[in-house]
Amino acid sequence: GEKSCANRAMKAAMLLAACVSAFQLSSRPPQARVTARHAIRNWLSAASSNPDALRALDEACVGLDAALAGARDDKNASVLALCFASRAHAQRVGDISEALERKLGSVAKQNRACVTVVGGGVVGGAGDEREDGATSEEKTVRQLEASAVPSLGVLVGVLPPGSEVRAASFAPSRATPPRKNAAAWRKVVGDDPRACLVFADPQARWLGRTCAALDEHFPEALVCGGCASI
């Protein structure tokens, strides 16, 4: 009775004390990070603020080999590689994309997607968000590129077994399929996509039509993404 209740209360108090002790804040001062890396299993998320675009990519991709180690000898592996560059690197997007493809090498070459986008904000992992400090309302595009703080982030990883990755791009010279044409949209994203990532120029006329078509034809798919800041 009373003795058993007292024992349970003592154990609960000891457990609470252990929890409080385990979550005490460290007294060490925080250290600034120029490059941050977050590798979780077979994923790598990292960012760099090096003003040189290709050196920034090198810094952000430290740990890439370890993250993709399990996919190098797997012919059925699927890899997704995303690179987000701030407007300071806008003129070198092509060079960045080619360099990232070289870093991936032969890993999942038959089933991977490598996408590079320009944005005003770059995320390199939990708690590592970098804004370039410029807005299109305040300056011209040329001034934006000159004043923007350089940042570059990568998100690269191996998808679950059986995954398939597809990539498509649309522009004034290559229009999206008609919104109601389900068969045409299936040719773009597959028959039953689990998720669709959409990155677009905020002024793109096809953005609303694309999102509406994805919602209509693939209601079970997760649709997410963002607007590029070009």
Backbone as a ProteinNet text record, in pm:
[ID]
protein_1_A
[PRIMARY]
GEKSCANRAMKAAMLLAACVSAFQLSSRPPQARVTARHAIRNWLSAASSNPDALRALDEACVGLDAALAGARDDKNASVLALCFASRAHAQRVGDISEALERKLGSVAKQNRACVTVVGGGVVGGAGDEREDGATSEEKTVRQLEASAVPSLGVLVGVLPPGSEVRAASFAPSRATPPRKNAAAWRKVVGDDPRACLVFADPQARWLGRTCAALDEHFPEALVCGGCASI
[TERTIARY]
77.3	0	82	96.7	163.6	310.8	375.4	517.4	535.3	441.9	449.5	431.6	335.9	313	435.6	496.4	615.8	729.4	744.4	850.1	827.6	700.1	668.9	695.3	658.5	681.4	830.2	911.4	1056	1116.1	1069.2	1119.5	1083.3	958.2	915.4	1000	1030.1	1112.1	1252.4	1308.4	1441.6	1442.8	1336	1327.5	1318.8	1236.9	1223.6	1356.3	1427.3	1557.8	1655.8	1651.3	1740	1708.7	1576.9	1537.8	1585.3	1566.7	1610.2	1760	1834.8	1980.4	2022.1	1949.3	1986.7	1967.2	1873.4	1842.2	1891.2	1989.2	2047.4	2121.4	2108.5	2175.2	2324.9	2399.6	2545.3	2589.1	2692.7	2745.9	2846.2	2879.5	2976.9	2915.6	2989	2934.8	2914.7	2810.4	2786.7	2898.5	2929.3	3033.9	2971.8	3020.2	2969.5	3011.4	2925.1	2954.3	2959.3	3068.4	3077.5	3014.4	3044.5	2985.9	2926.3	2800.8	2734	2694.3	2709	2673.3	2583.7	2479.2	2386.6	2364.1	2434.5	2419.4	2337.2	2218.7	2130.1	2115.1	2174	2174.9	2230.8	2147.1	2198.1	2157.1	2147.8	2116.5	2222.8	2246.5	2339	2270.3	2269.2	2216.1	2321.8	2368.7	2478.8	2473.4	2544.3	2548.2	2684.5	2717.9	2843.7	2820.8	2897	2890.3	3016.8	3091.2	3210.6	3168.2	3231.7	3192.4	3218.8	3308.4	3333.8	3235.7	3156.2	3048.1	3096.1	3200.7	3246.6	3315.6	3384	3443.1	3333.6	3228.5	3115	3052.8	3041.7	2987.4	3078.1	3209.8	3304	3284.8	3270.3	3255.6	3123.6	3016.6	2885.2	2878.1	2958.7	2953.2	3051.2	3119.5	3203.1	3111.6	3142.1	3056.2	2962.2	2966.8	2877.9	2907.3	3034.6	3071.1	3014.9	3022	2970.9	2819.2	2751.5	2605.6	2557.1	2634.3	2592.4	2661.6	2735.2	2814.4	2728.7	2610	2525.4	2466.9	2475.6	2414.5	2515	2642.5	2743.7	2744.1	2717.1	2718.4	2577.7	2476.7	2337.9	2282.3	2265.1	2217.2	2072.3	1998.1	1858.2	1836.3	1945.3	1933.2	1874.1	1803.7	1748.2	1803.7	1852.1	1914.5	1848.9	1823.6	1772.1	1877.5	1916.4	2016.9	1961.9	1948.5	1899.3	2008.1	2027.5	2124	2053.2	2064.9	2001.8	2112.8	2117.1	2220.9	2157.7	2221.5	2169.1	2196.3	2136.7	2148	2291.4	2377.7	2518.6	2583.4	2527.9	2581.8	2496.9	2404.4	2308.3	2374.7	2484.3	2548.9	2625.7	2638.5	2716.5	2631.4	2502.4	2412.9	2449.2	2479.7	2517.5	2643.2	2744	2869.2	2844	2757.9	2727.4	2660.8	2563.9	2491.9	2586.4	2673.9	2768.8	2864.6	2909.1	3002.3	2934.6	2807.5	2736.3	2715.1	2686.3	2672.6	2803.6	2916.5	3046.6	3071.3	3029.7	3049.3	2967	2849.6	2766	2824	2897.5	2962.8	2864.8	2892.8	2809.8	2700.8	2686.7	2586.7	2445.8	2369.1	2229.3	2212.1	2305.9	2303.5	2177.6	2119.7	2000.3	1872.5	1881.1	1760.6	1792.8	1823.5	1848.7	1804.5	1781.7	1746.6	1837	1896.3	1987.1	1932.9	1889.3	1822.7	1892.8	1919.5	1979.2	1886	1855.8	1767.1	1831	1790	1838.2	1730.5	1770.3	1673.4	1732.2	1644.4	1688.5	1725.8	1678	1709.9	1763.7	1865.9	1928.7	1929.7	1887.4	1884.4	1986.1	2069.8	2172.6	2156.2	2038.3	2015.5	1941.3	1911.6	1835.4	1904.9	1837.6	1892.7	1993.6	2014.6	2113.3	2043.1	1980.3	1908	1980	2002.6	2081.2	2003.8	1975.1	1909	2014.4	1991.1	2093.1	2074.5	1967.2	1952.4	1909.6	1864.3	1822.8	1680.9	1605	1467.9	1450.3	1371.3	1354.5	1281.2	1208.1	1138	1232.6	1347.9	1439	1544.8	1584.4	1697.7	1669.4	1743.5	1733	1800.5	1777.8	1836.5	1988	2048.9	2195.1	2245.6	2176	2215.2	2196	2092.1	2067.3	2185.7	2233.5	2343	2470.2	2487.3	2608.8	2605.8	2484.7	2476.1	2440.3	2395.5	2349.4	2464.8	2439.5	2537.7	2541.9	2658.9	2666.1	2634	2548.7	2516.1	2483.7	2515.2	2485.3	2456.5	2346.5	2309.1	2280.7	2304.7	2275.8	2194.5	2108.9	2033.3	2041.5	2115.5	2139.4	2114.4	2047.3	2025.7	1972.7	1974.3	1925.9	1781.4	1694.6	1553.2	1528	1412	1381.6	1384	1412.1	1415.6	1285.7	1300.4	1184.1	1138.9	1205.6	1167.6	1210.5	1140.6	1174.4	1174.2	1273.2	1285.4	1268.5	1184	1167	1181.2	1234.7	1248.5	1199.1	1131.4	1081.5	1090.3	1111.2	1117.9	1026.6	972	881.7	927.3	906.7	947.8	856.3	868.9	786.2	798.7	916.2	936.2	888.7	855.3	806.4	694	571.6	455.5	421.1	349.1	300.5	185.8	155.6	39.7	-88.7	-194.8	-322.9	-366.6	-425.5	-459.8	-546.2	-641.6	-736.4	-684.2	-567.7	-515	-437	-509.4	-447.7	-338.3	-361.7	-262.6	-131.1	-139.2	-17.1	58.4	-13.6	53.2	116.6	56	115.6	247.3	258.1	384.4	494.8	454.4	552.1	596.9	502.2	535.8	514.1	463.8	437.8	292	256	115.7	67.7	152.1	108	220.2	254.1	365.3	331.7	431.9	413.6	427.7	514.6	538.8	585.1	554.8	597.9	659.8	783.4	851.1	841	792.4	773.4	854.2	946.4	1023.7	997.6	963.2	919.6	959.5	972.9	980.3	844.7	842.3	713.3	621.7	680	600.1	558.8	594.6	563.8	413.1	364	220.5	169.1	259.9	216.3	212.3	256	267.2	131.5	32.6	-100.2	-162.5	-145.5	-201.7	-136.2	-5.8	65.3	19.3	14.9	-27.2	-171.1	-258.2	-397.4	-409	-329	-332.2	-281.4	-175.1	-122.1	-223.3	-289.9	-391.1	-509.8	-546.1	-663	-636.6	-523	-495.6	-424.8	-357.2	-282.6	-316.3	-441	-485.6	-411.6	-353.6	-282.7	-136.9	-88	53.2	76.6	190.8	231.6	295.3	242.9	296	357.5	486.7	553.6	665.8	733.2	840	857.5	886.2	906.6	925.9	935	953.5	1099.7	1157.5	1296.1	1301	1412.8	1431.9	1540.3	1500	1597.9	1612.3
-118.4	0	125.6	182.9	312.4	303	189.6	171.5	160.4	88.9	74.5	208.5	288.5	421.8	509.8	499.4	580.8	541.5	409.1	362.6	413.2	407.9	457.1	606.1	682	826.4	858	779.5	801.1	772.8	662.8	629.4	739.1	791.2	897.9	1022.5	1054.2	1171.7	1154.7	1032.7	1005.5	1016.4	966.3	974.4	1118.4	1198.9	1339.7	1411.3	1380.4	1442.2	1405.9	1279.6	1235.7	1309.8	1328.9	1401.1	1545.5	1610.1	1749.4	1759.6	1664.3	1664.5	1643.2	1555	1523.7	1641.2	1730.2	1839.9	1975.2	1975.5	2101.9	2167.4	2297.9	2371.5	2376.1	2367.8	2373.5	2515.8	2530.3	2661.6	2710.9	2626.7	2667.6	2771.3	2876.7	2977.9	2918.6	2963	2910.7	2951.9	2867.8	2896.2	2920.6	3023	3055	2947.5	2918.9	2817.5	2881.8	2865.6	2912	2807.8	2684.2	2573.6	2475.7	2441	2346.7	2223.3	2105	1980.4	1898.9	1842.3	1758.3	1631.3	1525.5	1398.9	1303.9	1268.3	1177.4	1052.7	942.1	817.9	842.5	828.4	842.4	975	1079.9	1214.2	1312.4	1412.8	1519.9	1653.6	1737.7	1873	1968.5	2061.2	2147.4	2279.9	2379	2511.3	2575.1	2667.6	2740.6	2884.5	2975.3	3116.8	3162.5	3069.3	3106.2	3188.6	3302.7	3386.6	3323.6	3225	3155	3039.1	3036.8	2939.6	2795.2	2762.3	2623.6	2581.3	2675.3	2642.1	2624.1	2704.5	2688.6	2550.4	2504.8	2371.7	2264.5	2282.2	2186.5	2177.5	2292.6	2294.6	2229.9	2260.4	2205.8	2054.8	2005.1	1861.9	1775.8	1833.6	1750.6	1651.2	1526	1424.1	1359.7	1405.7	1349.7	1202.2	1165.7	1026.1	933	977.5	894.2	880.1	988.7	985.4	894.2	884.9	805.4	669.6	635.3	511.4	389.1	383.7	267.1	254.3	360.5	358.4	337.5	341.5	336.9	204.4	95.1	-35.8	-90.9	-5.7	-48.4	6.5	-80.6	-37.4	10.8	-25	14.8	135.1	196.4	310.2	432	514	640.3	754.3	857.9	969.6	1101.3	1184.6	1318.8	1417.5	1511.3	1611.7	1750.8	1832.3	1969	2066.3	2171.2	2275.3	2409.7	2487.5	2618.8	2723.4	2813.2	2916.6	3053.7	3141.5	3277.1	3356.4	3475.9	3555.9	3597.9	3596.4	3629.6	3527.7	3406.5	3300.5	3280	3371.4	3349.8	3327.7	3397.6	3386.5	3254.6	3177.5	3053.5	2928.6	2943	2830	2710.7	2736.8	2629.4	2558	2634.1	2574.3	2491.7	2543.2	2472.1	2338.4	2340.7	2217.7	2112.1	2154.2	2060.3	2004.3	2089.5	2044.7	1945.3	1968.3	1876.4	1741.5	1744.1	1617.9	1539.4	1609.4	1541	1479.8	1548.8	1496.3	1369.6	1364.1	1245	1128.1	1158.6	1054.3	954.1	827.7	721.5	673	736.9	692.3	713.4	605	610.5	694	681.1	766.3	745.6	624.3	595.9	638.3	673.4	708.6	812.7	931.2	1039.6	1171.6	1268.7	1403.3	1502.2	1591.2	1692.8	1828.6	1909.5	2036.7	2148.5	2258.5	2377.5	2495.8	2564.7	2680.3	2799.8	2919.5	3042.9	3094	3131.2	3181	3288	3368.6	3472.8	3418.1	3296.4	3230.9	3091.4	3052.8	2921.7	2850.5	2723.1	2643.9	2531.6	2517.3	2413.9	2310.2	2300.5	2204	2270.1	2193.7	2245	2364.1	2477.9	2596.8	2672.7	2634.2	2702	2762.3	2877.9	2947.3	3078.6	3103.5	3219.9	3302.7	3428.1	3520.4	3608.6	3645.5	3727.3	3876.7	3915.1	4052.5	4151.7	4106.3	4197.8	4164.5	4266.6	4245.6	4309.5	4247.8	4296.1	4429.1	4462.5	4590.7	4708.2	4684.2	4792.1	4820.2	4719.9	4736.4	4670.9	4708.4	4642.6	4506.5	4423	4289.1	4296.2	4386.1	4397	4437.6	4530.2	4571.4	4459.3	4379.5	4265.5	4171	4136.6	4041.3	4096.5	4229.1	4290.9	4298.3	4315.5	4337	4211.3	4107	3987.4	3914.5	3865.1	3785.9	3645.5	3596.9	3464.6	3352.1	3262	3142.5	3030.5	2909.2	2793.7	2674.8	2607.3	2491.6	2371.2	2252.3	2129.5	2035.4	1959.6	1853	1733	1632.6	1516.2	1390.2	1293.8	1170.5	1056.9	939.7	818.6	795.5	775.7	754.3	607.6	578.2	439.3	345.4	217.4	119.2	121.2	110.3	109.9	247.2	352.5	489	518.9	610.2	658	809.8	870.2	1015.3	1066	1166	1228.7	1379.4	1442.8	1588.1	1644.1	1757.4	1823.6	1973.9	2047.2	2193.3	2254.2	2369.7	2440.2	2584.9	2641.9	2778.1	2831.2	2959	3010.9	2928.4	2868.5	2787.8	2643.3	2604.3	2468.2	2476.1	2477.3	2496.1	2369	2384.9	2270.8	2203.9	2078.2	2013.4	2086.7	2074.5	2133.6	2082.1	2167.4	2131.6	2006.2	1989.2	1877.8	1748.7	1753.5	1635.9	1547.2	1455.1	1369.8	1280.8	1227.3	1138	1210.7	1335	1412.6	1440.3	1467	1491.7	1364.8	1249.7	1123.5	1095.5	1141	1125.4	1209.9	1318.8	1408.5	1356.6	1316.8	1282.9	1136.2	1055.5	915.1	891.6	764.9	729.7	759.2	737.4	751.9	810.3	938.4	997.2	1011.9	987.4	1007.5	1155.4	1225.5	1366.4	1437.8	1566.6	1650.7	1778.2	1807.2	1930.7	2029.8	2150.3	2251.9	2375.6	2415.6	2538.2	2628.1	2753.2	2838.6	2983.8	3053.2	3198.3	3249.1	3342.1	3390.9	3446.8	3493	3550.3	3447.8	3322.5	3220.5	3203.5	3212.7	3202.2	3060.4	2962	2823.5	2770.3	2849.8	2800.1	2756.7	2844.5	2812.1	2694.1	2690.1	2580.3	2446.9	2450.2	2327.8	2273.4	2359.4	2314.8	2264.7	2334.2	2290.7	2154.6	2132.4	2004.1	1891.1	1916.2	1814.3	1777.8	1879	1853.1	1775.6	1807	1744.1	1599.4	1572.9	1439.6	1346.4	1406.1	1323.9	1370.5	1353.2	1406.6	1347.6	1229.3	1166.7	1211.2	1280.2	1321	1445.6	1449.5	1568.2	1665.9	1788.2	1888.9	2001	2027.7	2132.4	2190.2	2292.7	2356.1	2500	2585	2725.9	2808.2	2939.9	3031.8	3074.2	3061.8	3105.1	3256.1	3314.8	3459.2	3491.1	3511.5	3532.2	3680.4
0	0	0	125.5	136.7	94.8	131.5	96.9	-53.6	-121.2	-266.8	-335.6	-285.6	-344	-326	-210.1	-183.3	-277.1	-300.4	-391.3	-532.9	-577.1	-712.8	-724.3	-619.5	-620	-625.2	-549.5	-548.9	-686.6	-753	-885.8	-985.4	-975.8	-1066	-1046.7	-918.5	-889.2	-945.3	-931	-983.8	-1135.6	-1202.4	-1347.2	-1392.5	-1323.2	-1356.8	-1340.6	-1232.4	-1208.7	-1319	-1364.1	-1471.9	-1600.5	-1629.5	-1750.6	-1745.8	-1629.8	-1616	-1636	-1577.4	-1589.8	-1734.7	-1806.1	-1944	-2036.4	-2004.2	-2095.6	-2045.4	-1955.8	-1912.8	-2028.4	-2040.7	-2147.9	-2123.8	-2230.8	-2220	-2188.5	-2107.8	-2073.3	-2175.8	-2274.5	-2375	-2469.3	-2504.6	-2596.4	-2735.9	-2808.8	-2944.3	-3038.9	-3136.2	-3233.4	-3371	-3439.1	-3572.3	-3671.3	-3768.1	-3869.1	-4006.4	-4074.6	-4212.3	-4303.7	-4279	-4354.7	-4255.8	-4275.5	-4186.3	-4265	-4205.3	-4273.2	-4181.7	-4240.4	-4164.8	-4245.5	-4214.2	-4285.9	-4200.3	-4244	-4173	-4258.1	-4214.2	-4288.8	-4427.8	-4530.1	-4666.6	-4730	-4648	-4698	-4651.8	-4734.8	-4698.9	-4722.3	-4621.3	-4633	-4580.7	-4664.2	-4624.1	-4698	-4644.2	-4706.7	-4687.8	-4777.5	-4769.5	-4813.3	-4755	-4793.1	-4864.6	-4921.1	-4997.3	-5119	-5144.5	-5258.4	-5394.7	-5401.4	-5526.6	-5537.9	-5644.8	-5657.5	-5651.2	-5724.9	-5729.8	-5599.7	-5535.4	-5406.3	-5301.6	-5312.6	-5221.6	-5238.2	-5363.2	-5389	-5329.5	-5343.4	-5285.5	-5133.7	-5069.5	-4924.4	-4882	-4955.5	-4919.9	-4943.1	-5035.4	-5071	-4993.4	-4893.8	-4807.7	-4735.9	-4744.7	-4685.9	-4786.4	-4911.3	-5013.8	-5039.2	-5046.3	-5072.2	-4964.4	-4840.2	-4731	-4739.1	-4775.1	-4783.4	-4894.8	-5003.9	-5118.9	-5126.2	-5022.1	-5025.8	-5055.7	-4998.9	-5017.7	-5156.2	-5236	-5369.4	-5481.1	-5450.2	-5556.3	-5631.3	-5561.9	-5627.3	-5649.1	-5629.6	-5645.7	-5776.8	-5874.5	-6006	-6001.9	-5897.6	-5887.5	-5796.2	-5751.5	-5659.9	-5731.3	-5653.1	-5704	-5619.5	-5685.3	-5614.3	-5654.8	-5554.5	-5577.5	-5530.6	-5617.9	-5583.5	-5615	-5511.9	-5527.8	-5482.9	-5559.9	-5524.4	-5529.6	-5422.8	-5414.2	-5403.6	-5499.7	-5502.6	-5488.7	-5413	-5398.6	-5526.4	-5534.1	-5656.2	-5687.1	-5586.9	-5611.8	-5704.3	-5710.3	-5796.2	-5921.4	-5949	-6057.6	-6192.8	-6219.6	-6350.1	-6367.4	-6259.8	-6268.2	-6241.5	-6259.5	-6234.6	-6323.3	-6449	-6539.6	-6494.3	-6452.7	-6404.3	-6277.7	-6190.3	-6065.8	-6095.8	-6187.5	-6222.8	-6279.7	-6370.6	-6431.1	-6326.6	-6234.9	-6131.2	-6036.6	-6003.6	-5915.8	-5984.2	-6113.6	-6188.9	-6185.4	-6199.6	-6195.2	-6058.4	-5953.5	-5819.3	-5796.5	-5855.4	-5841.6	-5919.6	-6025.7	-6103.6	-6161.8	-6141	-6198.9	-6105	-5988	-5890.6	-5946.4	-5957	-6001.2	-6127.8	-6219.8	-6338	-6422.1	-6416.3	-6494.5	-6423.8	-6295.6	-6221.9	-6114.9	-6160.2	-6066.7	-6128.2	-6044.4	-6088.9	-6018.6	-6095.3	-6041.7	-6084.1	-5987	-6016.5	-5940.7	-6009.6	-5947.2	-5964.6	-5852.1	-5857.7	-5789.1	-5830.5	-5769.6	-5674.8	-5553.3	-5456	-5366.8	-5307.6	-5215.7	-5079.3	-5048.9	-4922.8	-4948.5	-4875	-4892.2	-4757.7	-4756.6	-4634.1	-4645.2	-4543.1	-4545.8	-4437.8	-4379.5	-4273.1	-4158.3	-4055.2	-3941.5	-3877.6	-3870.2	-3806.7	-3889.4	-4014.2	-4099.3	-4219.4	-4199.3	-4305.1	-4336.1	-4464.3	-4504.8	-4606.5	-4572.8	-4663.9	-4729	-4855.8	-4922	-4894.9	-4825.4	-4780.3	-4885.5	-5000.7	-5106.9	-5150.8	-5188.6	-5236.1	-5372.5	-5457.4	-5593.6	-5597.1	-5492.1	-5490.2	-5469.3	-5414.7	-5378.8	-5484.2	-5560.2	-5651.3	-5785.2	-5884.6	-6014.4	-6006.7	-6107.6	-6106.6	-6099.6	-6172.9	-6171.2	-6034.3	-5969.3	-5835.2	-5734.6	-5757.3	-5668.7	-5667.8	-5786.3	-5796.6	-5734.4	-5744.1	-5690.7	-5537.8	-5480.3	-5336	-5258.3	-5326.2	-5256.1	-5187.7	-5067.8	-4994.7	-5055.6	-5095.2	-5159.1	-5062.2	-5105.2	-5028.6	-5125.8	-5087.8	-5172.4	-5081.7	-5107.4	-5027.7	-5114.9	-5064	-5137.4	-5048.9	-5112.1	-5047.8	-5140.2	-5099.8	-5184.7	-5103.5	-5164.2	-5090.3	-5174.9	-5115.4	-5180.3	-5139.3	-5236.3	-5209.7	-5172	-5112.6	-5073.8	-5194.2	-5171.4	-5281.2	-5361.9	-5491.8	-5579.3	-5625.1	-5578	-5616.1	-5759	-5820.7	-5954.4	-5952.1	-6013.9	-6015.2	-6158.5	-6175.4	-6306.3	-6292.2	-6393.8	-6393	-6526	-6519.1	-6639.7	-6619.4	-6726.2	-6717.7	-6823.3	-6789.2	-6880.7	-6894.3	-7008.1	-7038.9	-7149.5	-7185.7	-7296.5	-7423.9	-7444.6	-7564.9	-7548	-7425.6	-7399.4	-7297.7	-7345.9	-7259.4	-7183.4	-7073.9	-6997.4	-7072.7	-7041.7	-7102.6	-7063.3	-7141.3	-7102.2	-6965.8	-6886.9	-6749	-6741.1	-6829.8	-6821.6	-6884.3	-6949.6	-7019.5	-6921.8	-6857.5	-6755.7	-6814.3	-6933.1	-6994.3	-7019.4	-7064.1	-7090.2	-6960.7	-6853	-6724.8	-6669.6	-6696.6	-6651.1	-6723.4	-6846	-6917.8	-6854.5	-6789.4	-6727.5	-6591	-6505.4	-6366.7	-6331.9	-6425.9	-6396.2	-6362.9	-6345.9	-6323.3	-6181.9	-6084	-5945.3	-5858.9	-5877.5	-5802.1	-5654	-5570.1	-5426.3	-5390.4	-5464.9	-5435.4	-5561.1	-5568.6	-5681.3	-5624.9	-5664.2	-5625.3	-5740	-5712	-5815.9	-5778.2	-5865.8	-5847.3	-5967.4	-5943	-6053.7	-6034.2	-6145.2	-6144.6	-6095.3	-5998.6	-5947	-6056	-6167.2	-6275.3	-6380.1	-6360.4	-6461.2	-6475.9	-6599.4	-6623.5	-6602.8	-6610.9	-6600.6	-6458.6	-6360.1	-6223.2	-6166.7	-6175.4	-6123.1	-6195.2	-6327.3	-6406.5	-6370	-6346.9	-6310.9	-6176	-6075.7	-5942.2	-5943.9	-6020	-6028.2	-6095.6	-6200.8	-6271.5	-6182.3	-6106.5	-6016.8	-5909.2	-5854.6	-5752	-5809.2	-5933.7	-5994.6	-6035	-6097.1	-6151.2	-6052.3	-5951.9	-5855.4	-5713	-5670.4	-5540.6	-5421.3	-5436.4	-5324.3	-5314.7	-5415.4	-5417	-5332.6	-5266.2	-5193.5	-5292.6	-5299.9	-5391.1	-5307.5	-5327	-5253.2	-5339.5	-5290.6	-5367.8	-5325.8	-5422.2	-5389.7	-5516	-5496.3	-5607.9	-5614	-5730.9	-5751.8	-5758.7	-5717.7	-5721	-5821.4	-5944.9	-6053.2	-6081.1
[MASK]
++++++++++++++++++++++++++++++++++++++++++++++++++++++++++++++++++++++++++++++++++++++++++++++++++++++++++++++++++++++++++++++++++++++++++++++++++++++++++++++++++++++++++++++++++++++++++++++++++++++++++++++++++++++++++++++++++++++

